[in-house]
Structure formats: structure tokens, C-alpha cells
Amino acid sequence: MLIDSYGRAHDYLRISITDKCNLRCSYCIPYDLPHGFYANSQRLTPEEIYTIAKVFVGLGVKKIRITGGEPLVRKECRRILQILSELPVEIVLSSNGVLIDEFLDDLIKHRISSVNISLDSLKEETFNAITRRNQQKRVLANINLLLKHNFHVKINTVAMRGVNDHEFVDFVAMTQNSPLDIRFIEYMPFIGNGWSKEKVITKNEILDIISDSFSYDKIEDAAHSTSKNFRVKNGSGTFGIITTMSEPFCGDCNRLRLTADGKIKNCLFGKEEIDLMTALRNGEDIISLIYQSVKNKYAVMGGQFDKGYQLIETEDIVNRSMIGIGG
């Protein structure tokens, strides 16, 4: 098992298979991406992804999430879905939803039963402003397509003050008659994403907005859940709030990340990375590097934001942009 210095066991690996995306969400991709996108030689090949994933499974990983960028834009995505599905673990996917219809048969064939879709607005004009693309109708159609084929669907919505806070009630209303799980994500700081503490809408504020329109009950959170979860009265789905900024959940963290260029990150906010890709290509032992990364994990927020989000100064952040890390 991969157990860190604080006794946390890590059995969940998030693998970014590409840093490219067909949307340009402002909180994820800086207008001026510092280093551009990786060349093909800088990304893990499908076989390298499988090899590293297999090592992690041997070390106790039970769940793998395929992320990007947008994972479905990678040319070898079908091959990656196929070979990862051969591992004896749960495989899930995060996507922006644009290409789901083109990959539906592959998702079914390779036992991807749960899909997280990023959707920050139900209003077309706002969606276009956030994503800098005009794809909302296709995303909504693909959410319905997934539901029709009995996928477990979560919608991830980054909560941004003055941008989409007037839509929280509309999102929650979707859970009344549909088995959707809506997750509001407190706005998180990354390089170049325009974050400020004034834009953060906390869990309590979100609940205050929702309570003006709905009665709801607190429901039990799954082990290692990053969200505080609720259900409206007689609702078919749920809604939750990922409280990264106001109520960090680091004490129960079981996640590790592998970037598209083969670096292991032990925390979303951590500045330290260890290069597994180069070691693998050189025929070196990567197990010791994985253990080293886990051992080096900080207790809270990668050691950068452990004094509370109100004190974060964006110019002091040492990290990648969100798209460079992976969803």
C-alpha cells in the first residue's frame, strides 16, 4: 500500500493522457499558456501509461480516472481506454462532454460506467464566454445520451461569483427528476486562471442560495469523498459542494496524479513533482520514486495554502496551470 507520513493510504490514481482540449475554459487554460502544449515525444505513450498504471495497481491502486485536458481529443484515446480496461480496477472518465457521442460505444465496451462532465453554465451565452467555444447544445445532448445508456453521470460546476452564481438553483433543479449528481466546486487558484479570494463562493453561501428555493437533506458522504452531499426532497439525483478552499479535506485524501508528461504529483496544489517518464524510458526503477513522492506529501494543500484561502497571494503560487496538471 502507498501510505504517506500521515497515515493516509492512496488507492486512487488520476491519469492525464493529454494536456490538449477542445474548449478554452478561463479557469483552466490561461489566455497566454506559459509553455504551450507538449510535443508528442514529451507525452507518455499508451504503452507507457499502461506500464505505469499497472505498477500503481500492484501497489494497491483500486480506481483510475482518465482525465486531460480533454482525454477524448487524444488520437490514441481508444487504445488507452482498451488497455487500461484490462487492469483489475475501476476505470472512470472526466470529460467536457463535447465528444461523448463519438466515443459512446468505446465507453460501453471498455466498462467505463461513470463519467464526470464539466459544465459551468446552463445559459448558452455564459457557457460560450467561459469556454470560448460554442458547444453547449452538444454537451447537454451528450449528458442525456449518457443517462439514456445508464451511465453514472456527475456534473462538475466551478462556482464563480458574478459569473454563474445565479444558476445554482437551476442546476439543483436538474436533480429533481434525473439521476444526476451535481457538484459545485469552490474556485481554486492556479497559474494564470484569474483567481482571487473575492471570486470564491463557499459551501455555506451556496447552500444559502439553494435553500431559498429548495428543501434538502444532508446525505451520507462516501469514503474519501471530496464533496459534502445533499438531496432535495424526493429528488432523483443529488447535489454536493467540493469545499477545497473553505473546508479542505486533506486529512482523508487518497489521490495521486500522473500528468500527461509523466510526472507524479502527490497533491493538486503541490509544487513538487517526480519524473516517472524519464526514469521508465531509462529502464530505471519507478517504484522507489512513487514511494518517495507519497512519503513527501504534505499534510495540507501541498504545503502552499495551509493558512487558509483568504491569505493566498496569486503571485506566490508555484504550480502548473490546471490543464498542465490534469482534471
C-alpha positions as a Python dict, from the first residue, in 0.01 Angstrom:
ca = {
    (1, 'M'): (0, 0, 0),
    (2, 'L'): (102, 358, -66),
    (3, 'I'): (84, 515, 280),
    (4, 'D'): (223, 863, 347),
    (5, 'S'): (380, 1010, 659),
    (6, 'Y'): (35, 1100, 794),
    (7, 'G'): (-110, 750, 763),
    (8, 'R'): (-316, 819, 451),
    (9, 'A'): (-346, 523, 213),
    (10, 'H'): (-355, 610, -158),
    (11, 'D'): (-562, 383, -381),
    (12, 'Y'): (-694, 631, -642),
    (13, 'L'): (-484, 744, -940),
    (14, 'R'): (-583, 1019, -1180),
    (15, 'I'): (-407, 989, -1516),
    (16, 'S'): (-398, 1285, -1753),
    (17, 'I'): (-349, 1142, -2102),
    (18, 'T'): (-322, 1481, -2277),
    (19, 'D'): (-278, 1848, -2197),
    (20, 'K'): (-484, 1950, -2501),
    (21, 'C'): (-852, 2044, -2502),
    (22, 'N'): (-1120, 2147, -2750),
    (23, 'L'): (-1252, 2412, -2507),
    (24, 'R'): (-1067, 2707, -2357),
    (25, 'C'): (-1217, 2749, -2009),
    (26, 'S'): (-1070, 3056, -1845),
    (27, 'Y'): (-1013, 2895, -1503),
    (28, 'C'): (-821, 2605, -1662),
    (29, 'I'): (-627, 2738, -1961),
    (30, 'P'): (-451, 3076, -1933),
    (31, 'Y'): (-501, 3306, -2229),
    (32, 'D'): (-122, 3303, -2262),
    (33, 'L'): (-28, 2944, -2182),
    (34, 'P'): (324, 2977, -2035),
    (35, 'H'): (487, 2687, -2219),
    (36, 'G'): (235, 2589, -2486),
    (37, 'F'): (131, 2227, -2529),
    (38, 'Y'): (366, 1929, -2504),
    (39, 'A'): (516, 1773, -2815),
    (40, 'N'): (420, 1410, -2875),
    (41, 'S'): (762, 1294, -2755),
    (42, 'Q'): (700, 1473, -2425),
    (43, 'R'): (382, 1276, -2354),
    (44, 'L'): (356, 925, -2220),
    (45, 'T'): (275, 673, -2492),
    (46, 'P'): (-28, 445, -2444),
    (47, 'E'): (205, 157, -2356),
    (48, 'E'): (392, 371, -2102),
    (49, 'I'): (63, 479, -1946),
    (50, 'Y'): (-36, 113, -1913),
    (51, 'T'): (301, 13, -1769),
    (52, 'I'): (294, 285, -1504),
    (53, 'A'): (-74, 223, -1424),
    (54, 'K'): (-1, -150, -1381),
    (55, 'V'): (274, -65, -1131),
    (56, 'F'): (32, 152, -934),
    (57, 'V'): (-228, -125, -934),
    (58, 'G'): (35, -360, -796),
    (59, 'L'): (94, -106, -517),
    (60, 'G'): (-272, -101, -415),
    (61, 'V'): (-450, 139, -651),
    (62, 'K'): (-813, 34, -694),
    (63, 'K'): (-951, 318, -906),
    (64, 'I'): (-814, 506, -1208),
    (65, 'R'): (-967, 822, -1351),
    (66, 'I'): (-877, 911, -1710),
    (67, 'T'): (-851, 1288, -1747),
    (68, 'G'): (-693, 1559, -1962),
    (69, 'G'): (-711, 1834, -2084),
    (70, 'E'): (-990, 1668, -2269),
    (71, 'P'): (-893, 1299, -2286),
    (72, 'L'): (-1114, 1223, -2585),
    (73, 'V'): (-916, 1458, -2813),
    (74, 'R'): (-606, 1237, -2794),
    (75, 'K'): (-571, 1030, -3111),
    (76, 'E'): (-475, 717, -2916),
    (77, 'C'): (-759, 755, -2666),
    (78, 'R'): (-942, 443, -2783),
    (79, 'R'): (-624, 240, -2744),
    (80, 'I'): (-568, 381, -2395),
    (81, 'L'): (-926, 300, -2292),
    (82, 'Q'): (-879, -53, -2419),
    (83, 'I'): (-553, -135, -2243),
    (84, 'L'): (-642, 31, -1912),
    (85, 'S'): (-968, -164, -1907),
    (86, 'E'): (-759, -482, -1887),
    (87, 'L'): (-642, -385, -1538),
    (88, 'P'): (-839, -522, -1239),
    (89, 'V'): (-953, -180, -1119),
    (90, 'E'): (-1246, 58, -1158),
    (91, 'I'): (-1193, 288, -1458),
    (92, 'V'): (-1381, 619, -1479),
    (93, 'L'): (-1360, 922, -1705),
    (94, 'S'): (-1364, 1300, -1678),
    (95, 'S'): (-1465, 1493, -1991),
    (96, 'N'): (-1610, 1821, -2109),
    (97, 'G'): (-1877, 1620, -2290),
    (98, 'V'): (-1823, 1750, -2642),
    (99, 'L'): (-1710, 1420, -2798),
    (100, 'I'): (-1904, 1171, -2587),
    (101, 'D'): (-2133, 1069, -2875),
    (102, 'E'): (-1831, 969, -3086),
    (103, 'F'): (-1690, 751, -2807),
    (104, 'L'): (-2007, 606, -2658),
    (105, 'D'): (-1952, 254, -2794),
    (106, 'D'): (-1594, 256, -2666),
    (107, 'L'): (-1703, 365, -2318),
    (108, 'I'): (-1955, 84, -2305),
    (109, 'K'): (-1716, -175, -2447),
    (110, 'H'): (-1436, -87, -2206),
    (111, 'R'): (-1662, -77, -1894),
    (112, 'I'): (-1644, 296, -1826),
    (113, 'S'): (-1962, 315, -1620),
    (114, 'S'): (-1912, 656, -1458),
    (115, 'V'): (-1840, 985, -1634),
    (116, 'N'): (-1780, 1329, -1487),
    (117, 'I'): (-1882, 1613, -1719),
    (118, 'S'): (-1757, 1968, -1676),
    (119, 'L'): (-2044, 2214, -1724),
    (120, 'D'): (-2030, 2561, -1571),
    (121, 'S'): (-2342, 2721, -1714),
    (122, 'L'): (-2683, 2621, -1845),
    (123, 'K'): (-2709, 2952, -2031),
    (124, 'E'): (-2557, 2940, -2376),
    (125, 'E'): (-2416, 3292, -2368),
    (126, 'T'): (-2241, 3234, -2035),
    (127, 'F'): (-2118, 2890, -2144),
    (128, 'N'): (-1963, 3043, -2456),
    (129, 'A'): (-1798, 3319, -2255),
    (130, 'I'): (-1642, 3072, -2009),
    (131, 'T'): (-1531, 2810, -2262),
    (132, 'R'): (-1457, 3050, -2552),
    (133, 'R'): (-1633, 2795, -2773),
    (134, 'N'): (-1992, 2731, -2888),
    (135, 'Q'): (-2059, 2370, -2787),
    (136, 'Q'): (-2324, 2388, -2516),
    (137, 'K'): (-2605, 2217, -2706),
    (138, 'R'): (-2381, 1922, -2789),
    (139, 'V'): (-2265, 1888, -2427),
    (140, 'L'): (-2624, 1889, -2297),
    (141, 'A'): (-2728, 1634, -2561),
    (142, 'N'): (-2438, 1409, -2462),
    (143, 'I'): (-2529, 1427, -2094),
    (144, 'N'): (-2874, 1300, -2188),
    (145, 'L'): (-2714, 1034, -2408),
    (146, 'L'): (-2507, 903, -2116),
    (147, 'L'): (-2814, 894, -1891),
    (148, 'K'): (-3009, 709, -2159),
    (149, 'H'): (-2741, 439, -2158),
    (150, 'N'): (-2742, 413, -1778),
    (151, 'F'): (-2406, 574, -1708),
    (152, 'H'): (-2349, 727, -1366),
    (153, 'V'): (-2314, 1095, -1454),
    (154, 'K'): (-2170, 1371, -1238),
    (155, 'I'): (-2172, 1731, -1350),
    (156, 'N'): (-1883, 1940, -1217),
    (157, 'T'): (-1956, 2312, -1197),
    (158, 'V'): (-1691, 2561, -1091),
    (159, 'A'): (-1871, 2816, -873),
    (160, 'M'): (-1763, 3169, -967),
    (161, 'R'): (-1905, 3478, -805),
    (162, 'G'): (-2064, 3710, -1057),
    (163, 'V'): (-2035, 3452, -1334),
    (164, 'N'): (-2268, 3159, -1265),
    (165, 'D'): (-2387, 3202, -905),
    (166, 'H'): (-2734, 3296, -1032),
    (167, 'E'): (-2762, 2948, -1188),
    (168, 'F'): (-2710, 2728, -882),
    (169, 'V'): (-3082, 2677, -832),
    (170, 'D'): (-3123, 2577, -1199),
    (171, 'F'): (-2851, 2316, -1162),
    (172, 'V'): (-3006, 2172, -847),
    (173, 'A'): (-3345, 2161, -1019),
    (174, 'M'): (-3194, 1911, -1266),
    (175, 'T'): (-3161, 1660, -981),
    (176, 'Q'): (-3532, 1657, -902),
    (177, 'N'): (-3630, 1420, -1181),
    (178, 'S'): (-3297, 1298, -1316),
    (179, 'P'): (-3034, 1073, -1151),
    (180, 'L'): (-2763, 1334, -1196),
    (181, 'D'): (-2508, 1420, -931),
    (182, 'I'): (-2429, 1792, -946),
    (183, 'R'): (-2103, 1902, -784),
    (184, 'F'): (-2031, 2269, -723),
    (185, 'I'): (-1655, 2326, -695),
    (186, 'E'): (-1518, 2617, -496),
    (187, 'Y'): (-1299, 2825, -730),
    (188, 'M'): (-935, 2715, -692),
    (189, 'P'): (-614, 2909, -767),
    (190, 'F'): (-376, 2803, -1043),
    (191, 'I'): (-122, 2979, -1260),
    (192, 'G'): (-289, 3229, -1492),
    (193, 'N'): (-654, 3148, -1413),
    (194, 'G'): (-762, 3487, -1280),
    (195, 'W'): (-835, 3360, -931),
    (196, 'S'): (-899, 3590, -638),
    (197, 'K'): (-1046, 3523, -296),
    (198, 'E'): (-1333, 3759, -380),
    (199, 'K'): (-1447, 3522, -656),
    (200, 'V'): (-1469, 3222, -422),
    (201, 'I'): (-1823, 3122, -324),
    (202, 'T'): (-1808, 2897, -21),
    (203, 'K'): (-2024, 2600, 71),
    (204, 'N'): (-2233, 2799, 318),
    (205, 'E'): (-2302, 3071, 63),
    (206, 'I'): (-2402, 2816, -200),
    (207, 'L'): (-2636, 2643, 45),
    (208, 'D'): (-2793, 2977, 139),
    (209, 'I'): (-2872, 3042, -227),
    (210, 'I'): (-3017, 2694, -280),
    (211, 'S'): (-3222, 2698, 40),
    (212, 'D'): (-3423, 2994, -87),
    (213, 'S'): (-3577, 2760, -348),
    (214, 'F'): (-3539, 2403, -219),
    (215, 'S'): (-3567, 2198, 96),
    (216, 'Y'): (-3293, 1939, 109),
    (217, 'D'): (-3140, 1676, 337),
    (218, 'K'): (-2777, 1601, 412),
    (219, 'I'): (-2688, 1253, 287),
    (220, 'E'): (-2401, 1028, 383),
    (221, 'D'): (-2074, 1103, 204),
    (222, 'A'): (-1881, 811, 58),
    (223, 'A'): (-1539, 727, 197),
    (224, 'H'): (-1277, 977, 73),
    (225, 'S'): (-1548, 1194, -80),
    (226, 'T'): (-1429, 1542, -174),
    (227, 'S'): (-1782, 1683, -157),
    (228, 'K'): (-2044, 1746, 108),
    (229, 'N'): (-2356, 1590, -44),
    (230, 'F'): (-2729, 1664, -28),
    (231, 'R'): (-3059, 1561, -184),
    (232, 'V'): (-3363, 1777, -244),
    (233, 'K'): (-3689, 1641, -106),
    (234, 'N'): (-3794, 1339, -318),
    (235, 'G'): (-3514, 1412, -566),
    (236, 'S'): (-3384, 1150, -808),
    (237, 'G'): (-3027, 1283, -804),
    (238, 'T'): (-2801, 1465, -561),
    (239, 'F'): (-2601, 1783, -533),
    (240, 'G'): (-2279, 1841, -348),
    (241, 'I'): (-2016, 2103, -281),
    (242, 'I'): (-1643, 2040, -316),
    (243, 'T'): (-1511, 2254, -33),
    (244, 'T'): (-1145, 2273, -133),
    (245, 'M'): (-1100, 2633, -24),
    (246, 'S'): (-1331, 2680, 276),
    (247, 'E'): (-1314, 2332, 432),
    (248, 'P'): (-1015, 2136, 294),
    (249, 'F'): (-1049, 1758, 312),
    (250, 'C'): (-678, 1676, 303),
    (251, 'G'): (-692, 1452, 609),
    (252, 'D'): (-881, 1185, 414),
    (253, 'C'): (-704, 1223, 79),
    (254, 'N'): (-637, 902, -114),
    (255, 'R'): (-543, 1056, -451),
    (256, 'L'): (-230, 1070, -663),
    (257, 'R'): (-189, 1225, -1006),
    (258, 'L'): (9, 1135, -1316),
    (259, 'T'): (49, 1421, -1563),
    (260, 'A'): (47, 1381, -1940),
    (261, 'D'): (424, 1435, -1945),
    (262, 'G'): (482, 1158, -1693),
    (263, 'K'): (528, 1342, -1364),
    (264, 'I'): (376, 1215, -1040),
    (265, 'K'): (210, 1483, -827),
    (266, 'N'): (107, 1385, -477),
    (267, 'C'): (-125, 1687, -442),
    (268, 'L'): (-320, 1907, -680),
    (269, 'F'): (-161, 2213, -520),
    (270, 'G'): (187, 2070, -465),
    (271, 'K'): (482, 2225, -643),
    (272, 'E'): (698, 1912, -613),
    (273, 'E'): (691, 1657, -896),
    (274, 'I'): (890, 1343, -971),
    (275, 'D'): (964, 1240, -1329),
    (276, 'L'): (845, 884, -1387),
    (277, 'M'): (855, 903, -1767),
    (278, 'T'): (1228, 968, -1794),
    (279, 'A'): (1305, 702, -1536),
    (280, 'L'): (1087, 450, -1719),
    (281, 'R'): (1249, 528, -2055),
    (282, 'N'): (1591, 487, -1898),
    (283, 'G'): (1497, 147, -1759),
    (284, 'E'): (1515, 268, -1401),
    (285, 'D'): (1303, 156, -1106),
    (286, 'I'): (993, 373, -1076),
    (287, 'I'): (851, 203, -766),
    (288, 'S'): (1103, 372, -540),
    (289, 'L'): (1015, 709, -699),
    (290, 'I'): (646, 651, -637),
    (291, 'Y'): (713, 570, -272),
    (292, 'Q'): (930, 880, -245),
    (293, 'S'): (653, 1101, -382),
    (294, 'V'): (396, 959, -142),
    (295, 'K'): (634, 997, 153),
    (296, 'N'): (694, 1363, 61),
    (297, 'K'): (323, 1454, 62),
    (298, 'Y'): (234, 1748, 284),
    (299, 'A'): (-41, 1733, 543),
    (300, 'V'): (-248, 2012, 386),
    (301, 'M'): (-285, 2174, 41),
    (302, 'G'): (59, 2082, -90),
    (303, 'G'): (222, 2293, 179),
    (304, 'Q'): (130, 2611, -10),
    (305, 'F'): (-214, 2713, 115),
    (306, 'D'): (-220, 2572, 466),
    (307, 'K'): (-307, 2907, 627),
    (308, 'G'): (-644, 2949, 455),
    (309, 'Y'): (-752, 3071, 114),
    (310, 'Q'): (-808, 3428, 237),
    (311, 'L'): (-430, 3468, 270),
    (312, 'I'): (-336, 3330, -73),
    (313, 'E'): (-138, 3568, -291),
    (314, 'T'): (-160, 3453, -653),
    (315, 'E'): (187, 3583, -740),
    (316, 'D'): (334, 3342, -484),
    (317, 'I'): (178, 3028, -635),
    (318, 'V'): (432, 2774, -757),
    (319, 'N'): (245, 2522, -970),
    (320, 'R'): (125, 2448, -1320),
    (321, 'S'): (-188, 2573, -1487),
    (322, 'M'): (-484, 2342, -1431),
    (323, 'I'): (-465, 2198, -1784),
    (324, 'G'): (-98, 2114, -1728),
    (325, 'I'): (-188, 1910, -1420),
    (326, 'G'): (-497, 1730, -1539),
    (327, 'G'): (-856, 1732, -1416),
}
